[in-house]
Coordinates of N, CA and C in Angstrom, one line a residue:
Chain I
G1 N 21.6 -11.6 2.9 CA 22.5 -10.7 2.2 C 21.7 -9.7 1.4
A2 N 22.4 -8.9 0.6 CA 21.8 -7.8 -0.2 C 21.0 -6.8 0.6
V3 N 21.7 -6.2 1.6 CA 21.0 -5.3 2.4 C 21.5 -3.9 2.0
V4 N 20.5 -3.0 1.9 CA 20.8 -1.6 1.6 C 20.2 -0.7 2.8
S5 N 21.0 0.2 3.3 CA 20.6 1.0 4.4 C 20.5 2.5 3.9
Q6 N 19.7 3.2 4.6 CA 19.6 4.7 4.3 C 19.6 5.4 5.6
H7 N 20.3 6.6 5.6 CA 20.3 7.4 6.8 C 20.2 8.8 6.4
P8 N 19.4 9.6 7.0 CA 18.5 9.2 8.1 C 17.2 8.6 7.6
S9 N 16.5 8.0 8.5 CA 15.2 7.4 8.1 C 14.1 8.5 8.0
R10 N 14.3 9.5 8.8 CA 13.3 10.6 8.8 C 14.0 11.9 9.1
V11 N 13.7 13.0 8.4 CA 14.3 14.3 8.7 C 13.3 15.4 8.4
I12 N 13.4 16.3 9.4 CA 12.5 17.5 9.3 C 13.4 18.7 9.2
C13 N 13.3 19.6 8.2 CA 14.1 20.7 8.1 C 13.4 21.9 7.8
K14 N 14.0 23.1 7.9 CA 13.4 24.3 7.6 C 13.6 24.6 6.1
S15 N 12.7 25.4 5.5 CA 12.8 25.8 4.1 C 14.1 26.5 3.9
G16 N 14.7 26.2 2.8 CA 16.0 26.9 2.5 C 17.2 26.2 2.9
T17 N 17.1 25.2 3.7 CA 18.3 24.4 4.2 C 18.5 23.2 3.2
S18 N 19.7 22.6 3.4 CA 20.1 21.5 2.5 C 20.1 20.2 3.4
V19 N 19.7 19.1 2.8 CA 19.6 17.9 3.5 C 20.4 16.8 2.7
K20 N 21.2 16.0 3.4 CA 21.9 15.0 2.8 C 21.4 13.6 3.2
I21 N 21.1 12.8 2.2 CA 20.7 11.4 2.5 C 21.7 10.4 2.0
E22 N 22.1 9.5 2.9 CA 23.1 8.5 2.5 C 22.4 7.1 2.2
C23 N 23.0 6.5 1.2 CA 22.5 5.1 0.8 C 23.7 4.2 0.8
R24 N 23.7 3.1 1.6 CA 24.8 2.2 1.6 C 24.4 0.8 1.3
S25 N 25.2 0.1 0.5 CA 25.1 -1.3 0.3 C 26.0 -2.0 1.3
L26 N 25.4 -2.7 2.2 CA 26.1 -3.2 3.4 C 26.9 -4.5 3.2
D27 N 26.5 -5.3 2.3 CA 27.2 -6.6 2.1 C 27.5 -6.9 0.7
F28 N 27.4 -5.9 -0.2 CA 27.8 -6.2 -1.6 C 28.2 -4.9 -2.2
Q29 N 28.9 -5.0 -3.3 CA 29.4 -3.8 -4.0 C 28.4 -3.5 -5.1
A30 N 28.1 -2.2 -5.2 CA 27.0 -1.7 -6.1 C 27.6 -0.8 -7.1
T31 N 27.8 -1.2 -8.3 CA 28.3 -0.3 -9.4 C 27.2 0.8 -9.7
T32 N 26.0 0.4 -9.6 CA 24.9 1.3 -9.9 C 23.9 1.5 -8.8
M33 N 23.6 2.7 -8.5 CA 22.6 3.0 -7.5 C 21.6 4.0 -8.1
F34 N 20.4 3.8 -7.6 CA 19.2 4.6 -8.2 C 18.6 5.4 -7.0
W35 N 18.1 6.5 -7.4 CA 17.3 7.3 -6.4 C 15.9 7.6 -6.9
Y36 N 15.0 7.3 -6.1 CA 13.6 7.4 -6.4 C 12.9 8.4 -5.4
R37 N 11.8 8.9 -5.8 CA 11.0 9.8 -5.0 C 9.6 9.3 -5.0
Q38 N 8.9 9.3 -3.9 CA 7.5 8.8 -3.9 C 6.6 9.7 -3.1
F39 N 5.7 10.3 -3.7 CA 4.7 11.2 -3.0 C 3.6 10.3 -2.5
P40 N 2.8 10.9 -1.5 CA 1.8 10.1 -0.9 C 0.8 9.5 -2.0
K41 N 0.4 8.3 -1.8 CA -0.5 7.6 -2.6 C -0.1 7.5 -4.1
Q42 N 1.2 7.7 -4.4 CA 1.7 7.6 -5.7 C 2.8 6.5 -5.8
S43 N 3.1 6.1 -7.0 CA 4.2 5.1 -7.2 C 5.5 5.8 -7.2
L44 N 6.5 4.9 -7.2 CA 7.9 5.4 -7.2 C 8.3 6.1 -8.5
M45 N 8.9 7.2 -8.5 CA 9.4 7.9 -9.7 C 10.9 7.9 -9.6
L46 N 11.6 7.4 -10.7 CA 13.0 7.4 -10.7 C 13.5 8.9 -10.9
M47 N 14.4 9.3 -10.1 CA 15.0 10.6 -10.2 C 16.3 10.6 -11.0
A48 N 17.2 9.6 -10.6 CA 18.5 9.6 -11.2 C 19.1 8.2 -11.1
T49 N 20.1 8.0 -11.9 CA 20.9 6.8 -11.9 C 22.3 7.2 -11.7
S50 N 23.0 6.6 -10.8 CA 24.4 6.9 -10.6 C 25.3 5.7 -10.6
N51 N 26.4 5.9 -11.4 CA 27.4 4.8 -11.5 C 28.6 5.3 -10.7
E52 N 29.2 4.3 -10.0 CA 30.4 4.7 -9.2 C 31.5 5.4 -10.0
G53 N 31.9 6.5 -9.5 CA 33.0 7.2 -10.2 C 32.6 8.1 -11.4
S54 N 31.3 8.2 -11.7 CA 30.9 9.0 -12.8 C 29.7 9.9 -12.4
K55 N 29.4 10.8 -13.3 CA 28.3 11.7 -13.0 C 26.9 11.0 -13.1
A56 N 26.0 11.4 -12.3 CA 24.7 10.8 -12.3 C 23.9 11.2 -13.6
T57 N 23.0 10.3 -14.0 CA 22.1 10.6 -15.1 C 20.8 10.9 -14.5
Y58 N 20.3 12.1 -14.8 CA 19.0 12.5 -14.2 C 17.9 12.3 -15.2
E59 N 16.7 12.0 -14.6 CA 15.5 11.8 -15.4 C 15.0 13.2 -15.8
Q60 N 14.2 13.2 -16.9 CA 13.7 14.5 -17.4 C 12.8 15.1 -16.3
G61 N 13.1 16.4 -16.1 CA 12.3 17.2 -15.1 C 12.9 17.2 -13.7
V62 N 14.0 16.5 -13.5 CA 14.7 16.5 -12.2 C 15.9 17.4 -12.3
E63 N 15.9 18.4 -11.5 CA 16.9 19.4 -11.5 C 18.2 18.9 -10.9
K64 N 19.3 18.8 -11.7 CA 20.5 18.2 -11.2 C 21.2 19.1 -10.2
D65 N 21.0 20.4 -10.3 CA 21.6 21.4 -9.4 C 20.9 21.4 -8.1
K66 N 19.7 20.9 -8.0 CA 18.9 20.9 -6.8 C 19.1 19.6 -6.1
F67 N 19.2 18.5 -6.8 CA 19.3 17.2 -6.2 C 20.7 16.7 -6.6
L68 N 21.7 16.9 -5.7 CA 23.1 16.6 -6.0 C 23.3 15.1 -5.6
I69 N 23.9 14.3 -6.5 CA 24.1 12.9 -6.2 C 25.6 12.7 -6.4
N70 N 26.1 12.0 -5.4 CA 27.5 11.6 -5.4 C 27.6 10.1 -5.1
H71 N 28.4 9.4 -6.0 CA 28.5 8.0 -5.8 C 30.0 7.7 -5.8
A72 N 30.7 8.0 -4.7 CA 32.1 8.0 -4.6 C 32.8 6.6 -4.4
S73 N 32.0 5.7 -3.9 CA 32.5 4.4 -3.7 C 31.5 3.3 -4.1
L74 N 31.9 2.1 -4.1 CA 31.0 1.0 -4.5 C 30.0 0.6 -3.5
T75 N 30.0 1.3 -2.3 CA 29.1 1.0 -1.3 C 28.3 2.2 -0.8
L76 N 28.6 3.4 -1.4 CA 27.9 4.6 -0.8 C 27.5 5.6 -1.9
S77 N 26.3 6.0 -1.8 CA 25.8 7.1 -2.7 C 25.1 8.1 -1.8
T78 N 25.2 9.3 -2.1 CA 24.5 10.3 -1.3 C 23.6 11.2 -2.2
L79 N 22.5 11.6 -1.7 CA 21.6 12.6 -2.4 C 21.5 13.8 -1.5
T80 N 21.8 14.9 -2.0 CA 21.7 16.2 -1.3 C 20.6 17.0 -1.9
V81 N 19.6 17.3 -1.1 CA 18.5 18.2 -1.5 C 18.9 19.6 -1.1
T82 N 19.3 20.4 -2.1 CA 19.7 21.8 -1.8 C 18.6 22.7 -1.7
S83 N 18.7 23.7 -0.8 CA 17.7 24.7 -0.6 C 16.3 24.1 -0.7
A84 N 16.0 23.2 0.2 CA 14.8 22.4 0.2 C 13.6 23.4 0.5
H85 N 12.5 23.0 -0.2 CA 11.2 23.8 0.0 C 10.1 22.8 0.3
P86 N 9.0 23.2 0.8 CA 7.9 22.3 1.2 C 7.5 21.3 0.1
E87 N 7.6 21.7 -1.1 CA 7.2 20.8 -2.2 C 8.2 19.7 -2.4
D88 N 9.4 19.8 -1.8 CA 10.3 18.7 -1.8 C 10.0 17.6 -0.8
S89 N 9.1 17.9 0.1 CA 8.7 16.9 1.1 C 8.2 15.6 0.4
S90 N 8.8 14.5 0.7 CA 8.5 13.3 0.0 C 9.3 12.1 0.7
F91 N 9.0 10.9 0.2 CA 9.7 9.7 0.6 C 10.8 9.4 -0.4
Y92 N 12.0 9.5 0.0 CA 13.1 9.3 -0.9 C 13.7 7.9 -0.7
I93 N 13.8 7.1 -1.8 CA 14.2 5.7 -1.7 C 15.4 5.5 -2.6
C94 N 16.4 4.8 -2.1 CA 17.5 4.4 -3.0 C 17.5 2.9 -3.3
S95 N 18.1 2.5 -4.3 CA 18.3 1.1 -4.6 C 19.7 0.9 -5.2
A96 N 20.1 -0.3 -5.1 CA 21.5 -0.7 -5.5 C 21.4 -2.0 -6.3
R97 N 22.2 -2.0 -7.3 CA 22.3 -3.2 -8.2 C 23.7 -3.7 -8.0
A98 N 23.8 -5.0 -7.7 CA 25.1 -5.6 -7.4 C 26.0 -5.6 -8.6
A99 N 27.3 -5.4 -8.4 CA 28.3 -5.4 -9.4 C 28.3 -6.8 -10.1
T100 N 28.1 -7.8 -9.4 CA 28.2 -9.2 -9.9 C 26.9 -9.7 -10.5
S101 N 25.9 -8.9 -10.5 CA 24.6 -9.4 -10.9 C 24.5 -9.4 -12.4
S102 N 24.0 -10.5 -13.0 CA 23.8 -10.6 -14.4 C 22.3 -10.3 -14.7
Y103 N 21.5 -10.1 -13.7 CA 20.1 -9.7 -13.9 C 19.9 -8.3 -13.4
N104 N 18.7 -7.9 -13.3 CA 18.3 -6.5 -13.0 C 17.7 -6.3 -11.7
E105 N 17.8 -7.3 -10.8 CA 17.2 -7.1 -9.5 C 17.9 -6.0 -8.8
Q106 N 17.1 -5.1 -8.2 CA 17.6 -4.0 -7.4 C 17.2 -4.3 -6.0
F107 N 18.1 -3.9 -5.1 CA 17.8 -4.0 -3.6 C 17.6 -2.6 -3.1
F108 N 16.5 -2.4 -2.4 CA 16.0 -1.1 -2.0 C 16.3 -0.8 -0.6
G109 N 16.6 0.4 -0.3 CA 16.8 0.9 1.1 C 15.4 1.1 1.7
P110 N 15.3 1.3 3.0 CA 14.1 1.5 3.7 C 13.4 2.8 3.5
G111 N 14.1 3.7 2.8 CA 13.5 5.0 2.5 C 13.8 6.1 3.6
T112 N 13.8 7.3 3.1 CA 14.0 8.5 4.0 C 12.8 9.4 3.8
R113 N 12.1 9.7 4.9 CA 10.9 10.6 4.9 C 11.4 12.0 5.2
L114 N 11.3 12.9 4.1 CA 11.8 14.3 4.3 C 10.6 15.2 4.4
T115 N 10.5 16.0 5.4 CA 9.5 17.0 5.6 C 10.2 18.3 5.7
V116 N 9.8 19.2 4.8 CA 10.3 20.6 4.8 C 9.3 21.5 5.3
L117 N 9.6 22.2 6.3 CA 8.6 23.1 7.0 C 8.6 24.5 6.3
Chain V
D1 N 11.0 0.1 -22.3 CA 10.4 -1.1 -21.6 C 9.0 -1.2 -21.8
A2 N 8.5 -2.5 -21.9 CA 7.1 -2.7 -22.1 C 6.2 -2.2 -21.0
K3 N 5.0 -1.8 -21.4 CA 4.1 -1.3 -20.4 C 3.4 -2.5 -19.7
T4 N 3.0 -2.4 -18.5 CA 2.3 -3.4 -17.8 C 1.0 -2.9 -17.3
T5 N 0.0 -3.8 -17.2 CA -1.3 -3.5 -16.7 C -1.7 -4.4 -15.5
Q6 N -2.0 -3.8 -14.4 CA -2.4 -4.6 -13.2 C -3.7 -4.1 -12.6
P7 N -4.5 -5.0 -12.0 CA -5.7 -4.5 -11.3 C -5.3 -3.6 -10.2
P8 N -6.0 -2.5 -9.9 CA -5.6 -1.6 -8.8 C -5.6 -2.2 -7.4
S9 N -6.5 -3.2 -7.2 CA -6.6 -3.7 -5.9 C -7.2 -5.2 -5.9
M10 N -6.8 -5.9 -4.9 CA -7.3 -7.3 -4.8 C -7.4 -7.6 -3.3
D11 N -8.3 -8.5 -2.9 CA -8.4 -9.0 -1.6 C -8.2 -10.5 -1.6
C12 N -7.7 -11.0 -0.4 CA -7.4 -12.4 -0.3 C -7.6 -12.8 1.2
A13 N -8.1 -14.0 1.4 CA -8.3 -14.4 2.8 C -6.9 -15.0 3.2
E14 N -6.7 -14.8 4.5 CA -5.4 -15.3 5.1 C -5.4 -16.8 4.9
G15 N -4.2 -17.3 4.5 CA -4.1 -18.8 4.4 C -4.4 -19.3 3.0
R16 N -5.1 -18.4 2.2 CA -5.4 -18.8 0.8 C -4.3 -18.4 -0.1
A17 N -4.4 -18.9 -1.3 CA -3.4 -18.4 -2.4 C -3.9 -17.1 -2.9
A18 N -2.9 -16.2 -3.1 CA -3.2 -14.9 -3.8 C -2.6 -15.0 -5.2
N19 N -3.4 -14.8 -6.2 CA -3.0 -14.8 -7.6 C -3.1 -13.4 -8.1
L20 N -2.0 -12.8 -8.4 CA -1.9 -11.4 -8.9 C -1.6 -11.4 -10.4
P21 N -2.5 -11.0 -11.2 CA -2.3 -11.0 -12.7 C -1.5 -9.7 -13.2
C22 N -0.9 -9.9 -14.3 CA -0.2 -8.8 -14.9 C -0.3 -9.0 -16.5
N23 N -0.7 -8.0 -17.2 CA -0.6 -8.0 -18.6 C 0.5 -7.2 -19.2
H24 N 1.3 -7.8 -20.1 CA 2.4 -7.1 -20.7 C 2.5 -7.6 -22.2
S25 N 1.4 -7.2 -22.9 CA 1.3 -7.7 -24.3 C 2.3 -7.2 -25.2
T26 N 3.0 -6.1 -24.9 CA 4.0 -5.6 -25.8 C 5.5 -6.0 -25.4
I27 N 5.6 -7.0 -24.6 CA 6.9 -7.5 -24.1 C 7.7 -7.9 -25.3
S28 N 9.0 -7.6 -25.3 CA 9.9 -8.1 -26.4 C 10.7 -9.3 -25.9
G29 N 11.4 -9.9 -26.9 CA 12.0 -11.2 -26.6 C 13.1 -11.2 -25.5
N30 N 13.7 -10.0 -25.3 CA 14.8 -9.9 -24.4 C 14.4 -9.3 -23.1
E31 N 13.2 -9.2 -22.8 CA 12.7 -8.5 -21.6 C 12.2 -9.6 -20.6
Y32 N 12.6 -9.3 -19.4 CA 12.2 -10.2 -18.3 C 11.0 -9.6 -17.6
V33 N 10.3 -10.4 -16.8 CA 9.2 -10.0 -16.0 C 9.7 -10.0 -14.5
Y34 N 9.7 -8.9 -13.9 CA 10.1 -8.8 -12.5 C 8.9 -8.4 -11.6
W35 N 8.9 -8.9 -10.4 CA 7.9 -8.6 -9.4 C 8.5 -8.0 -8.2
Y36 N 8.0 -6.9 -7.7 CA 8.5 -6.3 -6.5 C 7.2 -6.0 -5.6
R37 N 7.4 -5.9 -4.3 CA 6.3 -5.4 -3.5 C 6.7 -4.4 -2.6
Q38 N 5.8 -3.5 -2.1 CA 6.1 -2.4 -1.2 C 5.1 -2.4 -0.1
I39 N 5.6 -2.8 1.1 CA 4.8 -2.6 2.3 C 4.8 -1.2 2.7
H40 N 3.7 -0.7 3.2 CA 3.4 0.7 3.5 C 4.6 1.3 4.2
S41 N 5.1 2.5 3.6 CA 6.2 3.3 4.2 C 7.5 2.5 4.3
Q42 N 7.7 1.5 3.4 CA 9.0 0.9 3.3 C 9.5 0.9 1.9
G43 N 10.8 0.5 1.7 CA 11.3 0.4 0.4 C 10.8 -0.9 -0.3
P44 N 10.7 -0.9 -1.6 CA 10.2 -2.1 -2.3 C 11.2 -3.3 -2.0
Q45 N 10.6 -4.5 -2.2 CA 11.3 -5.7 -1.9 C 11.2 -6.6 -3.2
Y46 N 12.3 -7.0 -3.6 CA 12.4 -7.9 -4.8 C 11.7 -9.2 -4.4
I47 N 10.8 -9.8 -5.3 CA 10.2 -11.0 -5.1 C 10.7 -12.1 -6.0
I48 N 10.6 -11.9 -7.3 CA 11.0 -13.0 -8.2 C 11.1 -12.4 -9.6
H49 N 11.7 -13.1 -10.5 CA 11.7 -12.6 -11.9 C 11.8 -13.9 -12.8
G50 N 11.4 -13.7 -14.1 CA 11.5 -14.8 -15.0 C 11.5 -14.3 -16.5
L51 N 11.9 -15.1 -17.4 CA 11.9 -14.8 -18.8 C 10.8 -15.5 -19.5
K52 N 10.7 -16.8 -19.5 CA 9.6 -17.5 -20.2 C 9.2 -18.8 -19.4
N53 N 10.1 -19.3 -18.6 CA 9.8 -20.5 -17.8 C 9.1 -20.1 -16.5
N54 N 8.3 -20.9 -16.0 CA 7.8 -20.6 -14.6 C 8.9 -20.7 -13.6
E55 N 8.8 -19.9 -12.6 CA 9.8 -19.8 -11.6 C 9.2 -19.9 -10.2
T56 N 9.9 -20.5 -9.3 CA 9.5 -20.6 -7.9 C 10.6 -20.3 -7.0
N57 N 10.4 -19.5 -5.9 CA 11.4 -19.4 -4.9 C 10.6 -19.5 -3.5
E58 N 11.3 -19.1 -2.5 CA 10.7 -19.3 -1.1 C 9.6 -18.3 -0.9
M59 N 9.5 -17.3 -1.7 CA 8.5 -16.3 -1.5 C 7.2 -16.5 -2.4
A60 N 7.4 -16.9 -3.6 CA 6.3 -16.9 -4.5 C 6.6 -17.8 -5.8
S61 N 5.6 -18.0 -6.6 CA 5.8 -18.6 -7.9 C 5.4 -17.6 -9.0
L62 N 6.0 -17.7 -10.1 CA 5.7 -16.8 -11.2 C 5.3 -17.7 -12.4
I63 N 4.1 -17.5 -12.9 CA 3.6 -18.3 -14.1 C 3.6 -17.3 -15.2
I64 N 4.3 -17.6 -16.3 CA 4.3 -16.8 -17.5 C 3.6 -17.5 -18.6
T65 N 2.7 -16.9 -19.3 CA 2.0 -17.6 -20.4 C 3.0 -17.9 -21.5
E66 N 2.6 -18.9 -22.3 CA 3.5 -19.3 -23.4 C 3.8 -18.2 -24.4
D67 N 2.8 -17.3 -24.6 CA 3.1 -16.2 -25.5 C 3.8 -15.0 -24.8
R68 N 4.0 -15.2 -23.5 CA 4.6 -14.2 -22.7 C 3.9 -12.8 -22.6
K69 N 2.7 -12.8 -22.9 CA 1.9 -11.5 -22.9 C 1.3 -11.3 -21.6
S70 N 1.3 -12.2 -20.7 CA 0.8 -12.0 -19.3 C 1.5 -13.0 -18.4
S71 N 1.3 -12.6 -17.1 CA 1.9 -13.5 -16.1 C 1.1 -13.4 -14.8
T72 N 1.3 -14.3 -13.9 CA 0.6 -14.3 -12.6 C 1.6 -14.6 -11.5
L73 N 1.6 -13.8 -10.5 CA 2.4 -14.0 -9.3 C 1.5 -14.7 -8.3
I74 N 2.0 -15.8 -7.8 CA 1.2 -16.6 -6.8 C 1.9 -16.6 -5.5
L75 N 1.2 -16.1 -4.5 CA 1.6 -16.3 -3.1 C 0.8 -17.5 -2.5
P76 N 1.4 -18.6 -2.3 CA 0.7 -19.9 -2.1 C -0.2 -19.8 -0.8
H77 N 0.3 -19.2 0.2 CA -0.4 -19.2 1.5 C -0.3 -17.8 2.1
A78 N -1.2 -16.9 1.6 CA -1.0 -15.5 2.0 C -1.2 -15.3 3.5
T79 N -0.4 -14.4 4.1 CA -0.5 -14.0 5.5 C -0.8 -12.5 5.5
L80 N -1.1 -12.1 6.7 CA -1.4 -10.6 6.9 C -0.2 -9.8 6.5
R81 N 1.0 -10.3 6.7 CA 2.2 -9.5 6.4 C 2.4 -9.4 4.9
D82 N 1.6 -10.1 4.1 CA 1.8 -10.0 2.6 C 0.9 -8.8 2.1
T83 N 0.2 -8.2 3.0 CA -0.5 -7.0 2.5 C 0.5 -5.9 2.1
A84 N 0.4 -5.5 0.8 CA 1.4 -4.6 0.2 C 0.9 -4.2 -1.2
V85 N 1.6 -3.3 -1.8 CA 1.4 -3.0 -3.2 C 2.4 -3.8 -4.0
Y86 N 1.9 -4.6 -5.0 CA 2.7 -5.5 -5.8 C 2.9 -4.9 -7.2
Y87 N 4.1 -4.8 -7.6 CA 4.5 -4.2 -8.9 C 5.0 -5.2 -9.8
C88 N 4.4 -5.2 -11.0 CA 4.9 -6.1 -12.1 C 5.7 -5.2 -13.1
I89 N 6.9 -5.5 -13.3 CA 7.8 -4.6 -14.2 C 8.4 -5.5 -15.2
V90 N 8.4 -5.0 -16.4 CA 9.0 -5.7 -17.6 C 10.3 -4.8 -17.9
T91 N 11.4 -5.5 -18.0 CA 12.6 -4.7 -18.3 C 13.7 -5.7 -18.9
K92 N 14.6 -5.1 -19.5 CA 15.7 -5.9 -20.1 C 16.6 -6.3 -18.9
T93 N 17.7 -7.0 -19.2 CA 18.6 -7.5 -18.2 C 19.5 -6.3 -17.8
S94 N 20.6 -6.7 -17.3 CA 21.5 -5.8 -16.5 C 21.6 -4.3 -17.1
G95 N 21.5 -3.4 -16.2 CA 21.7 -2.0 -16.5 C 20.5 -1.2 -16.8
S96 N 19.4 -1.9 -17.0 CA 18.2 -1.1 -17.3 C 17.5 -0.6 -16.0
R97 N 16.8 0.5 -16.2 CA 16.1 1.1 -15.1 C 14.8 0.3 -14.8
L98 N 14.2 0.4 -13.7 CA 12.9 -0.2 -13.3 C 11.9 1.0 -13.4
T99 N 10.9 0.8 -14.1 CA 9.8 1.8 -14.2 C 8.6 1.2 -13.5
F100 N 8.2 1.9 -12.4 CA 7.1 1.4 -11.5 C 5.8 2.0 -12.0
G101 N 4.9 1.1 -12.2 CA 3.5 1.6 -12.5 C 2.8 1.8 -11.2
E102 N 1.4 1.6 -11.3 CA 0.6 1.9 -10.1 C 0.5 0.6 -9.2
G103 N 0.8 -0.6 -9.8 CA 0.8 -1.8 -9.0 C -0.6 -2.2 -8.6
T104 N -0.7 -3.3 -7.8 CA -1.9 -3.9 -7.2 C -1.8 -3.8 -5.7
Q105 N -2.7 -3.2 -5.1 CA -2.8 -3.2 -3.6 C -3.5 -4.5 -3.2
L106 N -2.7 -5.4 -2.7 CA -3.2 -6.6 -2.1 C -3.5 -6.5 -0.7
T107 N -4.7 -6.8 -0.3 CA -5.1 -6.8 1.1 C -5.4 -8.2 1.6
V108 N -4.7 -8.7 2.5 CA -5.0 -10.0 3.1 C -5.8 -9.8 4.3
N109 N -7.0 -10.4 4.3 CA -7.9 -10.3 5.4 C -7.9 -11.5 6.3
P110 N -8.0 -11.3 7.6 CA -8.0 -12.4 8.6 C -9.3 -13.2 8.5

C-alpha cells in the first residue's frame, strides 16, 4: 500500500513552454501533498505544501506564479511549471501524507526529470 | 525543527550490519526521529521513525539514546540494493514539513 505515482517520469521541453506534472496517491487519500525540487548532487528542497481544496503554501523564494499547484482532489495534485527556462531543469518529486495518518510519514513519488532546452 | 548532523558517507560490506549515526542534540520533547533513504534518481523511501523507544520493522532498527540527542539506524544485513543516501530528519507529528539535510551516502560493497 501507500503508493504514489508521478506522470510523466521524464519530460524535455523548449524554453518558454509550460509543463504539467501530476502526482497521484493510488491507494490512499492524501489531505496534504508536498512538492520538492532536487538539483544534481543536492538534497531535496521543499517548494510548496498543498492541502486539498485550498491554496498551496509556498516556501520562501519559490515563485507561486511560476510554479502553479492545484490539489483538487484527495488523490491528485498537479504542478505546472509555467514559461520554463533552462534553470528550471531539475528533478521534481511529490509526496503525500495519508489523511488517516497520525504520524508524519510521507510517501514519495518516483520523481519527474524535467529538462528545458 | 531540530537540526541533524550525519556523516557525509559510509561504506559497508555486503551481508554486514550497517550502522548509520545521526546527531540531533537540539531535539525537543514532541519531535520524532524519522529516517528516509533515496536510491539514485528515485523518490525517497520511508524507513522507520521513533520518539524515544527503540523501534524495529522489516527494513531496519532504530536505536535512540536515552537523552534523545542521537540515534542510529541499523540495517542488519546490508545488500547492494541498500546503497543509497540516508536522511535522518527530526520533526513534530502530523502536519509538519520534512526538512532534508545532506544525508549519508551509504555504499554497500560486494
